[in-house]
Short mmCIF file of C-alpha atoms and ligand atoms in Angstrom, two decimals:
data_model
loop_
_atom_site.label_atom_id
_atom_site.label_comp_id
_atom_site.label_asym_id
_atom_site.label_seq_id
_atom_site.Cartn_x
_atom_site.Cartn_y
_atom_site.Cartn_z
CA MET A 1 -26.18 12.42 -6.07
CA ALA A 2 -29.46 11.71 -4.30
CA THR A 3 -31.65 14.81 -4.21
CA GLN A 4 -34.70 16.13 -2.40
CA SER A 5 -37.29 18.88 -2.75
CA GLY A 6 -37.75 22.05 -0.80
CA LEU A 7 -38.22 25.79 -0.95
CA VAL A 8 -35.19 27.89 -1.76
CA PHE A 9 -34.24 31.51 -1.04
CA THR A 10 -32.10 33.21 -3.68
CA ALA A 11 -32.31 36.94 -2.94
CA PRO A 12 -33.85 39.18 -0.26
CA GLY A 13 -37.45 40.04 -1.13
CA SER A 14 -37.75 37.56 -4.03
CA PRO A 15 -40.36 34.83 -3.73
CA LEU A 16 -38.87 31.51 -2.64
CA ASN A 17 -38.70 28.80 -5.36
CA VAL A 18 -39.78 25.18 -5.16
CA VAL A 19 -36.86 22.99 -6.32
CA ASP A 20 -36.15 19.24 -6.44
CA ASN A 21 -32.36 19.29 -6.65
CA LEU A 22 -31.31 19.89 -3.06
CA PRO A 23 -28.75 17.41 -1.80
CA ARG A 24 -30.06 14.58 0.39
CA LEU A 25 -28.55 14.94 3.84
CA HIS A 26 -27.18 12.34 6.22
CA PRO A 27 -26.74 12.82 9.96
CA GLU A 28 -23.28 13.04 11.46
CA ARG A 29 -22.36 12.05 15.00
CA GLY A 30 -25.03 13.16 17.48
CA GLN A 31 -27.41 14.39 14.77
CA VAL A 32 -30.71 13.06 13.49
CA LEU A 33 -32.43 13.57 10.15
CA ILE A 34 -35.99 14.89 10.42
CA LYS A 35 -38.74 14.64 7.82
CA PRO A 36 -40.87 17.71 8.62
CA GLU A 37 -44.61 17.16 8.28
CA PHE A 38 -45.72 20.61 9.44
CA VAL A 39 -43.77 23.85 9.62
CA ALA A 40 -44.85 27.01 11.44
CA LEU A 41 -44.37 30.49 10.05
CA CYS A 42 -43.49 33.24 12.49
CA PRO A 43 -42.06 36.75 12.01
CA VAL A 44 -38.47 35.52 11.73
CA ASP A 45 -39.39 33.52 8.59
CA SER A 46 -40.62 36.69 6.88
CA LEU A 47 -37.59 38.59 8.12
CA MET A 48 -35.20 36.03 6.63
CA ALA A 49 -37.06 35.90 3.31
CA GLN A 50 -37.41 39.68 3.03
CA THR A 51 -33.96 40.78 4.21
CA GLY A 52 -31.68 37.74 4.14
CA ALA A 53 -31.12 38.10 7.90
CA PHE A 54 -29.36 35.05 9.38
CA VAL A 55 -28.82 33.55 5.91
CA THR A 56 -25.30 32.14 5.77
CA ASP A 57 -25.18 30.86 2.17
CA THR A 58 -27.13 31.51 -1.01
CA PRO A 59 -29.13 29.79 -2.39
CA ALA A 60 -30.41 28.85 1.05
CA VAL A 61 -33.14 26.78 2.62
CA LEU A 62 -35.01 28.64 5.38
CA GLY A 63 -37.46 27.76 8.14
CA SER A 64 -37.78 27.77 11.92
CA GLY A 65 -40.53 25.86 13.77
CA PHE A 66 -41.33 22.28 12.74
CA TYR A 67 -42.99 19.00 13.66
CA GLY A 68 -41.83 15.80 12.02
CA THR A 69 -40.45 12.26 12.17
CA VAL A 70 -36.90 11.11 12.84
CA THR A 71 -35.94 9.15 9.71
CA GLU A 72 -32.23 8.48 10.32
CA VAL A 73 -29.96 8.70 13.33
CA GLY A 74 -26.26 9.46 13.35
CA PHE A 75 -23.54 7.60 15.21
CA GLY A 76 -23.64 8.02 18.98
CA CYS A 77 -27.27 9.11 19.26
CA ALA A 78 -28.72 7.91 22.57
CA ARG A 79 -31.93 9.92 22.96
CA LEU A 80 -33.85 9.68 19.69
CA LYS A 81 -34.47 6.77 17.35
CA GLU A 82 -35.96 6.29 13.90
CA GLY A 83 -39.72 6.87 13.93
CA ASP A 84 -39.77 9.27 16.90
CA LEU A 85 -42.18 12.19 16.50
CA VAL A 86 -40.61 15.45 17.53
CA PHE A 87 -40.93 19.22 17.26
CA GLY A 88 -38.70 22.19 17.78
CA LEU A 89 -36.75 24.94 16.11
CA GLY A 90 -34.24 24.61 13.27
CA SER A 91 -30.97 26.51 13.10
CA LEU A 92 -31.83 29.85 11.49
CA GLY A 93 -30.33 30.53 8.07
CA ARG A 94 -28.25 27.35 7.78
CA THR A 95 -29.42 25.25 4.86
CA ALA A 96 -28.67 21.76 6.18
CA TYR A 97 -30.43 22.57 9.49
CA SER A 98 -33.52 24.30 8.07
CA PRO A 99 -36.97 22.71 7.83
CA PHE A 100 -38.23 23.97 4.42
CA GLN A 101 -37.04 20.77 2.68
CA ASP A 102 -37.92 17.05 2.59
CA SER A 103 -35.46 16.34 5.40
CA PHE A 104 -33.02 18.35 7.52
CA LEU A 105 -30.50 17.81 10.31
CA ILE A 106 -30.69 18.66 13.99
CA ASP A 107 -28.67 17.93 17.14
CA GLU A 108 -30.58 14.98 18.64
CA ARG A 109 -30.65 16.65 22.07
CA LEU A 110 -32.67 19.70 21.00
CA PRO A 111 -36.15 18.72 19.81
CA PHE A 112 -39.04 17.93 22.13
CA ARG A 113 -41.11 14.76 21.86
CA LYS A 114 -44.67 15.36 20.66
CA GLY A 115 -46.32 12.91 23.05
CA LYS A 116 -49.89 11.74 22.63
CA ILE A 117 -51.84 14.85 23.56
CA LEU A 118 -50.54 17.59 21.28
CA SER A 119 -51.75 17.46 17.67
CA PRO A 120 -49.04 17.68 14.99
CA GLN A 121 -50.22 21.24 14.31
CA ASP A 122 -50.02 22.17 18.02
CA ALA A 123 -46.52 20.77 18.14
CA ALA A 124 -45.34 22.66 15.05
CA SER A 125 -46.73 25.93 16.40
CA LEU A 126 -44.94 25.40 19.75
CA GLY A 127 -41.46 24.72 18.37
CA VAL A 128 -40.15 28.30 18.40
CA SER A 129 -42.05 29.62 21.40
CA LEU A 130 -41.31 26.70 23.73
CA THR A 131 -37.59 26.69 22.94
CA THR A 132 -37.44 30.46 23.40
CA ALA A 133 -39.46 30.50 26.62
CA ALA A 134 -37.46 27.63 28.12
CA LEU A 135 -34.24 29.54 27.54
CA GLY A 136 -35.77 32.76 28.87
CA ILE A 137 -37.05 31.18 32.07
CA PHE A 138 -34.35 28.61 32.87
CA ALA A 139 -31.07 29.32 31.06
CA GLY A 140 -28.70 31.93 32.47
CA ARG A 141 -30.19 31.19 35.90
CA HIS A 142 -29.06 27.58 35.40
CA MET A 143 -32.28 26.25 36.76
CA LEU A 144 -34.63 23.60 35.53
CA ALA A 145 -38.25 22.67 36.12
CA PRO A 146 -38.61 19.83 38.61
CA LYS A 147 -39.46 16.45 37.16
CA ARG A 148 -43.20 16.26 36.62
CA SER A 149 -43.43 13.31 39.00
CA GLU A 150 -42.00 15.40 41.84
CA SER A 151 -44.48 17.40 43.89
CA VAL A 152 -43.99 21.11 43.30
CA ARG A 153 -43.80 23.43 46.27
CA GLU A 154 -45.60 26.73 45.73
CA LEU A 155 -42.92 29.38 46.22
CA GLN A 156 -43.22 32.92 47.50
CA GLU A 157 -40.92 34.07 44.70
CA TRP A 158 -42.51 36.01 41.88
CA VAL A 159 -41.22 35.91 38.32
CA VAL A 160 -42.24 38.91 36.24
CA ILE A 161 -42.98 38.17 32.58
CA LEU A 162 -43.34 41.12 30.21
CA GLY A 163 -45.49 40.27 27.18
CA GLY A 164 -47.33 37.39 28.86
CA SER A 165 -50.00 37.33 26.15
CA GLY A 166 -47.64 36.49 23.27
CA ASN A 167 -46.63 33.09 21.91
CA VAL A 168 -43.41 33.12 23.94
CA GLY A 169 -44.99 34.78 26.97
CA GLN A 170 -47.79 32.22 27.27
CA CYS A 171 -45.26 29.36 27.23
CA ALA A 172 -43.09 31.20 29.75
CA ILE A 173 -46.01 31.51 32.19
CA GLN A 174 -46.68 27.79 31.92
CA LEU A 175 -43.01 26.94 32.52
CA GLY A 176 -42.76 29.31 35.48
CA ARG A 177 -45.77 27.63 37.10
CA PHE A 178 -44.10 24.19 36.81
CA CYS A 179 -41.38 25.53 39.12
CA GLY A 180 -43.90 26.80 41.66
CA PHE A 181 -43.21 30.49 41.00
CA LYS A 182 -45.88 33.11 41.34
CA ILE A 183 -46.24 34.84 38.00
CA ALA A 184 -46.92 38.52 37.38
CA ALA A 185 -47.34 39.15 33.65
CA SER A 186 -47.90 42.26 31.58
CA CYS A 187 -50.34 42.40 28.67
CA SER A 188 -52.86 44.69 27.03
CA LEU A 189 -56.04 44.82 29.06
CA SER A 190 -57.90 42.99 26.26
CA ASN A 191 -55.50 40.02 26.60
CA ARG A 192 -55.82 39.65 30.35
CA LYS A 193 -58.08 36.57 30.18
CA THR A 194 -55.56 34.69 28.00
CA VAL A 195 -52.75 35.45 30.41
CA VAL A 196 -54.73 34.33 33.46
CA LYS A 197 -55.83 31.17 31.60
CA ASN A 198 -52.18 30.31 31.11
CA GLY A 199 -51.61 30.48 34.86
CA ALA A 200 -50.54 34.03 35.75
CA HIS A 201 -51.45 35.00 39.32
CA ALA A 202 -51.52 38.73 38.52
CA THR A 203 -51.43 40.94 35.45
CA PHE A 204 -50.60 44.57 34.77
CA ASP A 205 -51.10 46.82 31.78
CA SER A 206 -48.28 46.55 29.24
CA ARG A 207 -49.23 49.88 27.69
CA ALA A 208 -49.10 51.92 30.89
CA THR A 209 -46.12 54.22 31.48
CA VAL A 210 -42.86 52.70 32.75
CA GLU A 211 -43.46 54.29 36.18
CA LYS A 212 -46.96 52.83 36.41
CA GLN A 213 -45.79 49.37 35.37
CA VAL A 214 -42.96 49.45 37.91
CA ALA A 215 -45.42 50.54 40.61
CA GLU A 216 -47.72 47.67 39.63
CA VAL A 217 -44.88 45.14 39.77
CA LEU A 218 -43.94 46.32 43.27
CA HIS A 219 -47.54 46.41 44.41
CA ILE A 220 -48.20 42.87 43.11
CA THR A 221 -45.04 41.34 44.51
CA HIS A 222 -45.78 42.61 48.05
CA GLY A 223 -47.82 45.71 48.05
CA ASN A 224 -44.84 47.88 48.95
CA GLU A 225 -41.34 48.55 47.69
CA VAL A 226 -39.80 45.34 49.00
CA GLY A 227 -40.91 42.97 46.29
CA HIS A 228 -39.79 39.38 46.54
CA PHE A 229 -38.68 38.84 43.00
CA MET A 230 -35.32 38.64 41.30
CA HIS A 231 -36.11 37.66 37.72
CA VAL A 232 -37.82 39.62 34.96
CA PHE A 233 -38.18 37.87 31.59
CA ASP A 234 -39.00 40.27 28.78
CA ALA A 235 -40.92 38.10 26.29
CA SER A 236 -42.12 41.19 24.40
CA GLY A 237 -38.72 42.51 23.38
CA VAL A 238 -39.76 46.06 24.26
CA GLY A 239 -39.74 45.96 28.05
CA HIS A 240 -36.16 46.45 29.20
CA ASP A 241 -36.88 49.85 30.85
CA VAL A 242 -39.67 48.36 32.93
CA ALA A 243 -37.44 45.40 33.77
CA PHE A 244 -34.43 47.49 34.85
CA GLU A 245 -36.49 49.93 36.93
CA SER A 246 -38.36 47.10 38.65
CA LEU A 247 -35.22 45.09 39.37
CA LYS A 248 -33.44 48.15 40.78
CA ARG A 249 -36.18 48.27 43.42
CA SER A 250 -36.03 44.55 44.24
CA THR A 251 -34.35 43.88 47.57
CA GLU A 252 -32.91 40.56 46.44
CA ASN A 253 -29.13 40.38 46.03
CA PHE A 254 -29.37 38.39 42.81
CA LYS A 255 -31.16 40.34 40.07
CA PHE A 256 -31.67 38.66 36.73
CA PHE A 257 -32.99 39.98 33.42
CA SER A 258 -33.60 37.70 30.46
CA THR A 259 -34.93 38.92 27.15
CA VAL A 260 -35.98 37.85 23.67
CA ASP A 261 -34.33 41.00 22.32
CA ALA A 262 -31.07 39.44 21.24
CA SER A 263 -29.58 42.53 19.61
CA GLY A 264 -30.94 45.63 21.39
CA SER A 265 -28.37 48.31 22.21
CA PHE A 266 -29.29 48.48 25.93
CA ALA A 267 -27.20 46.97 28.73
CA ALA A 268 -28.53 45.94 32.12
CA PRO A 269 -27.14 48.25 34.82
CA ALA A 270 -25.03 46.52 37.51
CA PRO A 271 -25.69 44.43 39.50
CA ILE A 272 -28.43 43.11 37.21
CA LYS A 273 -27.25 40.02 35.32
CA GLU A 274 -28.43 39.93 31.71
CA TYR A 275 -29.16 36.96 29.50
CA ARG A 276 -30.27 37.26 25.87
CA VAL A 277 -32.16 34.40 24.26
CA GLN A 278 -30.89 33.39 20.84
CA ALA A 279 -33.01 30.32 20.27
CA GLY A 280 -32.29 30.07 16.54
CA MET A 281 -28.53 29.93 17.10
CA LEU A 282 -28.37 26.71 19.11
CA SER A 283 -26.45 24.68 16.55
CA TYR A 284 -24.08 27.49 15.62
CA PRO A 285 -20.52 27.43 16.89
CA GLY A 286 -19.51 29.83 19.68
CA ASP A 287 -19.36 29.53 23.47
CA LYS A 288 -22.79 31.03 24.15
CA ASN A 289 -24.53 28.87 21.52
CA VAL A 290 -22.84 25.71 22.77
CA LYS A 291 -23.79 26.55 26.38
CA ASP A 292 -27.37 27.32 25.37
CA ALA A 293 -27.61 24.07 23.41
CA ASP A 294 -26.39 22.22 26.52
CA GLU A 295 -29.10 23.98 28.56
CA VAL A 296 -31.82 22.90 26.09
CA ALA A 297 -30.38 19.37 26.13
CA ARG A 298 -30.87 19.33 29.93
CA MET A 299 -34.37 20.74 29.70
CA ALA A 300 -35.81 18.70 26.84
CA PRO A 301 -36.21 15.32 28.62
CA VAL A 302 -37.78 17.08 31.64
CA LEU A 303 -40.18 19.10 29.50
CA ASP A 304 -41.03 15.98 27.44
CA GLU A 305 -42.84 14.62 30.52
CA TYR A 306 -44.98 17.76 30.84
CA ILE A 307 -45.74 17.67 27.12
CA GLU A 308 -46.66 13.97 27.33
CA ASN A 309 -49.19 14.83 30.05
CA GLY A 310 -50.73 17.75 28.18
CA ASP A 311 -49.38 20.42 30.54
CA ILE A 312 -47.91 22.59 27.77
CA ARG A 313 -50.37 24.21 25.39
CA PRO A 314 -49.68 26.50 22.42
CA ALA A 315 -51.09 29.97 21.89
CA GLU A 316 -53.80 30.25 19.23
CA PHE A 317 -52.47 29.72 15.70
CA ASP A 318 -53.73 29.62 12.11
CA ILE A 319 -53.61 26.61 9.78
CA PHE A 320 -52.96 27.22 6.09
CA ASP A 321 -55.28 25.38 3.69
CA GLY A 322 -52.99 23.47 1.32
CA VAL A 323 -50.24 20.85 1.36
CA GLY A 324 -46.70 20.79 0.01
CA TRP A 325 -43.81 23.10 -0.81
CA GLY A 326 -45.97 25.05 -3.30
CA ALA A 327 -48.53 25.61 -0.53
CA LEU A 328 -45.76 26.78 1.79
CA LYS A 329 -44.65 29.27 -0.85
CA ASP A 330 -48.25 30.59 -1.07
CA ALA A 331 -48.52 30.67 2.72
CA LEU A 332 -45.33 32.73 3.00
CA GLY A 333 -46.73 35.17 0.44
CA ARG A 334 -49.91 35.58 2.49
CA TYR A 335 -48.49 35.39 6.01
CA ASN A 336 -48.66 38.69 7.85
CA PRO A 337 -45.78 38.96 10.34
CA GLU A 338 -47.75 41.65 12.19
CA SER A 339 -50.35 39.02 12.99
CA ARG A 340 -49.99 37.64 16.47
CA LYS A 341 -50.59 34.06 15.35
CA THR A 342 -48.12 31.64 13.85
CA MET A 343 -49.30 29.99 10.63
CA VAL A 344 -48.93 26.22 10.45
CA VAL A 345 -48.50 24.61 7.02
CA ARG A 346 -48.55 20.92 6.12
CA VAL A 347 -45.56 20.39 3.84
CA GLN A 348 -45.49 16.60 3.40
N1 LIG B 1 -34.39 35.94 20.61
C1 LIG B 1 -35.00 34.87 20.18
O1 LIG B 1 -34.44 33.78 20.09
C2 LIG B 1 -36.47 34.96 19.82
C3 LIG B 1 -37.17 33.80 19.51
C4 LIG B 1 -38.53 33.90 19.24
C5 LIG B 1 -39.14 35.16 19.24
N2 LIG B 1 -38.40 36.25 19.49
C6 LIG B 1 -39.01 37.60 19.56
O2 LIG B 1 -39.79 37.58 20.73
C7 LIG B 1 -40.85 38.52 20.63
C8 LIG B 1 -42.13 37.84 21.05
O3 LIG B 1 -42.47 36.83 20.13
P1 LIG B 1 -43.94 36.24 20.13
O4 LIG B 1 -44.03 35.23 19.08
O5 LIG B 1 -44.35 35.89 21.51
O6 LIG B 1 -44.74 37.54 19.66
P2 LIG B 1 -46.26 37.91 19.88
O7 LIG B 1 -47.07 36.68 20.05
O8 LIG B 1 -46.65 38.90 18.86
O9 LIG B 1 -46.23 38.64 21.32
C9 LIG B 1 -45.76 39.94 21.48
C10 LIG B 1 -45.94 40.32 22.94
O10 LIG B 1 -45.44 41.63 23.13
C11 LIG B 1 -46.43 42.45 23.74
N3 LIG B 1 -46.34 43.79 23.17
C12 LIG B 1 -46.45 44.13 21.87
N4 LIG B 1 -46.27 45.46 21.73
C13 LIG B 1 -46.03 45.96 22.97
C14 LIG B 1 -45.77 47.27 23.48
N5 LIG B 1 -45.71 48.34 22.68
N6 LIG B 1 -45.56 47.40 24.79
C15 LIG B 1 -45.60 46.33 25.60
N7 LIG B 1 -45.86 45.07 25.19
C16 LIG B 1 -46.07 44.89 23.88
C17 LIG B 1 -47.75 41.80 23.41
O11 LIG B 1 -48.65 42.02 24.46
P3 LIG B 1 -49.99 42.87 24.43
O12 LIG B 1 -50.37 43.13 23.01
O13 LIG B 1 -51.00 42.06 25.17
O14 LIG B 1 -49.58 44.10 25.15
C18 LIG B 1 -47.38 40.33 23.38
O15 LIG B 1 -47.46 39.77 24.67
C19 LIG B 1 -40.82 39.00 19.18
O16 LIG B 1 -40.16 40.24 19.15
C20 LIG B 1 -39.99 37.94 18.47
O17 LIG B 1 -39.34 38.46 17.34
C21 LIG B 1 -37.07 36.18 19.80
#
């Protein structure tokens, strides 16, 4: 049996091991094989390694964000070809679909093309946040950014983004602007500049009381209680109270809440429609995952054009000094999930 190298998880909390006996994979219909060049560590990587969350089989290969080269295409692939440079998010906890190995599988519709402007490191660091933000802004509402070549009309509709200073939030602001929305984003006062640089029209303090944040949202979106907004995307995972209270006061008939908190025990009060992003589940079976994968498949070619033209930029990230699976093991040992920055590691 042909084998390959990678980093393997055996038990929660144990250091991952470098091995060279993983089975070589081959793409099935609609899949491509990716050779990851850079991977990006984010809190979910530590969570999986420390607790075994998402892990479906043991020993398991882990990983989430990646940038790499398509090395083999399965039957029926129409979008990607051998040699294409792509980035994105693997399928959390499923060995064959996880990037911490010489090559792994992915549905050919899901990754984004790197284009000429992003560096490989930029691309790796964007994989998780861009996929998550795209779902948070577009999916559930069944909308899509206009093609880049189309002229965008500036709309009077505000989209409220909670946690606009984070990795996901910064991408979400950029995506919202492509659609012509006005963006009101929350952040700590010290992160205001970052949020404005990403394109937000207005900011409010994410650490103020719920009442104050709601008042700010209403003030920004029209200076009184009839705000013209219908969508709040919580990219912080801690903002559902602010979202629900703000949406209750919106005069729009359609009220939409999307969130990165996939498992919180809250429920949006009627008539607010709720959508939870589960970006790492795209290749899992199940109606929601299949629908979400279809949404990303619709978005990816459109977003590729923005990426190609340098319109999508990552949040600040760190680069680990070292190359290979051993370096990735060291990086995981040193990565602090409390840090705001993803850590990009060159693995091959
Ligand atoms: N469901 C999914 O598929 C999925 C995928 C990726 C990520 N996530 C989750 O999405 C969240 C954001 O990820 P990220 O990479 O963007 O994280 P990040 O870069 O650390 O950003 C966190 C954001 O939350 C805000 N924040 C932190 N504490 C807050 C508080 N107490 N009150 C209000 N705002 C607060 C921060 O803003 P300020 O510090 O400026 O206030 C920042 O904008 C994380 O919880 C992550 O686990 C979920």
